[in-house]
Structures are given as structure tokens and as C-alpha cells.
XYZ file of C-alpha atoms in Angstrom:
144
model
C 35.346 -92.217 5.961
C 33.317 -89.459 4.775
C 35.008 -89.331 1.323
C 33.044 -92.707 0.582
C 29.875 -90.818 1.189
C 28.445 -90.877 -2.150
C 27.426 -87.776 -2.187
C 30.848 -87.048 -2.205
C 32.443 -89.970 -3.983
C 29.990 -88.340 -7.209
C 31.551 -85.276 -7.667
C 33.775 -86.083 -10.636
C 35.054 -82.689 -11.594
C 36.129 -82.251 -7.688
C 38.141 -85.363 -7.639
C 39.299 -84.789 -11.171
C 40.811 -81.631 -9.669
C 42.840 -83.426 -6.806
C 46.410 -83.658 -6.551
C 47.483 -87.278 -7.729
C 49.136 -87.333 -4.471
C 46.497 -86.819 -2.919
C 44.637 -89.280 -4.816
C 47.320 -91.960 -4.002
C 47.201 -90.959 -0.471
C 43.025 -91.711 -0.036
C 43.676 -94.859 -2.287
C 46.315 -95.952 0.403
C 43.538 -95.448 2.612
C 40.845 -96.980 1.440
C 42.722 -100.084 1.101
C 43.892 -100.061 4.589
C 39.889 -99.588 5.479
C 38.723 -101.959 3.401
C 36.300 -104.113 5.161
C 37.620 -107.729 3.757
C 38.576 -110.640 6.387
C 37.250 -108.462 9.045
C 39.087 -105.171 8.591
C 42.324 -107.380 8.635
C 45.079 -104.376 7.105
C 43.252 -101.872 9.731
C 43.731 -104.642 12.406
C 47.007 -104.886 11.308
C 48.275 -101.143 10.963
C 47.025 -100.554 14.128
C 48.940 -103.183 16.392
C 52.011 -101.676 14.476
C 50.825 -97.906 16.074
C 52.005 -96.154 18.853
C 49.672 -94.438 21.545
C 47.491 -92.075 21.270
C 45.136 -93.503 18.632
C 42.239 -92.329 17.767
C 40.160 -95.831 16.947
C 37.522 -96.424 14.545
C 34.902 -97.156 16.944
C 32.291 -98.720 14.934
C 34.347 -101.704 14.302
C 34.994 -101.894 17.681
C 31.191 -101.614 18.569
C 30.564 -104.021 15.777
C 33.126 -106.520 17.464
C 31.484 -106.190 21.193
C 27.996 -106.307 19.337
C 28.825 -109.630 17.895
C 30.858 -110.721 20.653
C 27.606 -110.355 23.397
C 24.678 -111.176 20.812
C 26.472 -114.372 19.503
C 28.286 -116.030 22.631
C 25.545 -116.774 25.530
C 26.634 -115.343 28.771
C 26.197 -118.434 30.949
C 26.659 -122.167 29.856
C 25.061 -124.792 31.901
C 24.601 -122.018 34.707
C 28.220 -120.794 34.281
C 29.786 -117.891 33.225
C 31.508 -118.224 30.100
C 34.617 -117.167 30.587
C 35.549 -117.352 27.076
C 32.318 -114.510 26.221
C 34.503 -112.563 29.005
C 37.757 -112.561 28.063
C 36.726 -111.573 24.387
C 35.108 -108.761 25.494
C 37.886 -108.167 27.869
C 40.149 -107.723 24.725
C 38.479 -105.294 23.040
C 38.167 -102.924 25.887
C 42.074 -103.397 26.622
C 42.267 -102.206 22.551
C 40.400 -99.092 23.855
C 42.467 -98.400 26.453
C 45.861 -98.873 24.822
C 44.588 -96.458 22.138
C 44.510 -93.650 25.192
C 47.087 -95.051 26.960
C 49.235 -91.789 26.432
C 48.221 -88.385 26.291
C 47.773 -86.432 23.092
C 50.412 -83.773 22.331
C 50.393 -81.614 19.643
C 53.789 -80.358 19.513
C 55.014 -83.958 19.106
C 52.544 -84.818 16.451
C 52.921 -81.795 13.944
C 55.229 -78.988 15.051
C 55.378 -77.372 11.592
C 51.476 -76.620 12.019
C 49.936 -73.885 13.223
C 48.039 -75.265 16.290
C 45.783 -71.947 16.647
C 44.898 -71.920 13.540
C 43.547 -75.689 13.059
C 42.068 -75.226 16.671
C 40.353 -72.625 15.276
C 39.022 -74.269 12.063
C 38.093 -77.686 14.005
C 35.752 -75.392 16.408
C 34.101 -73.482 13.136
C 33.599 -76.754 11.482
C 30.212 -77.389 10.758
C 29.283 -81.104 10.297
C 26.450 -82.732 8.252
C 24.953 -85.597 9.352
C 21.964 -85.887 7.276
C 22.051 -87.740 3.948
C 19.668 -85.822 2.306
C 21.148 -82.913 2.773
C 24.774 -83.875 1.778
C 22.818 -84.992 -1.287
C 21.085 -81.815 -2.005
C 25.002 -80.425 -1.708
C 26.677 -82.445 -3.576
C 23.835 -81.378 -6.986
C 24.258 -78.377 -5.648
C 27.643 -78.296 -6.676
C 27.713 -81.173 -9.562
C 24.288 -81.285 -11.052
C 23.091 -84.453 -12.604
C 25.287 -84.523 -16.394
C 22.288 -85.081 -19.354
């Protein structure tokens, strides 16, 4: 998702650079993220994915979000069941994504785990926009 940023989606000579495989590969991507009828290819690759799955949480926020703030919780003094069992569905989502537990070996054994472990714990994220920004000039400045 970060690779939408645009502080990132700017740099020109970066993606220039890219692999067309690689290009292909984040175009394959984006489509399956794209946000039309409700994330409906996302919605869709998932169902066809087996346990574990890492979800993309703030659609699933969004979906309880919308769910609560749009369906009142009790109809002529009774609980709408309907609110409920909407709700209901998008925890079970959750919980089928961690259904099973992660294994490595399973998922790449080519890879070498100690080496990604140790790259994952070195990784140093930014979170602010501005800075990202000041980054991403940093390493494209503006063309005149």
C-alpha cells in the first residue's frame, strides 16, 4: 500500500529502473486493491485464500465502522439482529484469517528465514508524510 504513497509513486527515475516484472507484478496488485464496488477483486481473492492471512484491516474497520454508525442497534426497543449478525460476519472474516498458525518453512523454504528476521527487526518505518516527502526530493528533486 505504501507504493501509492505519493511520495513514492513520484519518483520516476526509481520506477523507470524497475524490473518490468516487477512492474507487472505491483500492477497485478493494484488492480486487485482497487477500491471499486467495495474492494470487490480483494473480497474476492481472499475467499479463494487459504489460512493464515494477513487482512487488510482498514477495510475491515471501514466495514464494522459503517456497519455500527449506519444500522441503529435497537428497533422499536429490540435488538436488531440483522446490525448483529453483520457484525458477526466480519469478525468470523478475522478469525478465519488466523485460523491456522503461521509457518515459515511452509510458506518460503528457499528463503533465508534469519536473514529476513533480521531485516524485518532493523526496518525502520516512516509514518509521517512530511517526512516521506522531504525523502522522496531528497532523492528526486523537483525537474525545472
Amino acid at each position: 500500500m505504501g507504493m501509492s504513497n505519493p511520495a513514492v509513486s513520484r519518483l520516476s527515475q526509481t520506477w523507470e529502473k524497475l524490473p518490468s516484472k516487477f512492474k507487472k507484478f505491483y500492477a497485478e496488485f493494484e488492480s486487485m486493491m482497487d477500491p471499486s464496488r467495495n474492494h470487490r477483486a480483494y473480497r474476492l481473492t481472499v475467499t479463494k485464500l487459504e489460512p493464515p492471512i494477513i487482512p487488510f484491516m482498514p477495510l475491515l474497520l471501514k466495514d464494522m465502522t459503517f456497519t455500527h454508525e449506519g444500522n441503529k442497534t435497537l428497533i422499536d426497543n429490540m435488538v436488531n439482529f440483522e446490525k448483529m449478525r453483520i457484525i458477526a460476519n466480519t469478525i468470523r472474516q478475522v478469525r478465519h484469517c488466523r485460523s491456522q498458525p503461521f509457518n515459515p518453512e511452509i510458506c518460503q523454504p528457499n528463503k533465508n528465514h534469519a536473514e529476513v528476521r533480521g531485516y524485518v527487526r532493523k526496518l525502520c518505518v516512516v509514518d509521517n508524510q512530511r517526512a516521506l516527502t522531504q525523502l522522496s526530493y531528497r532523492l528526486e528533486p523537483r525537474r525545472t
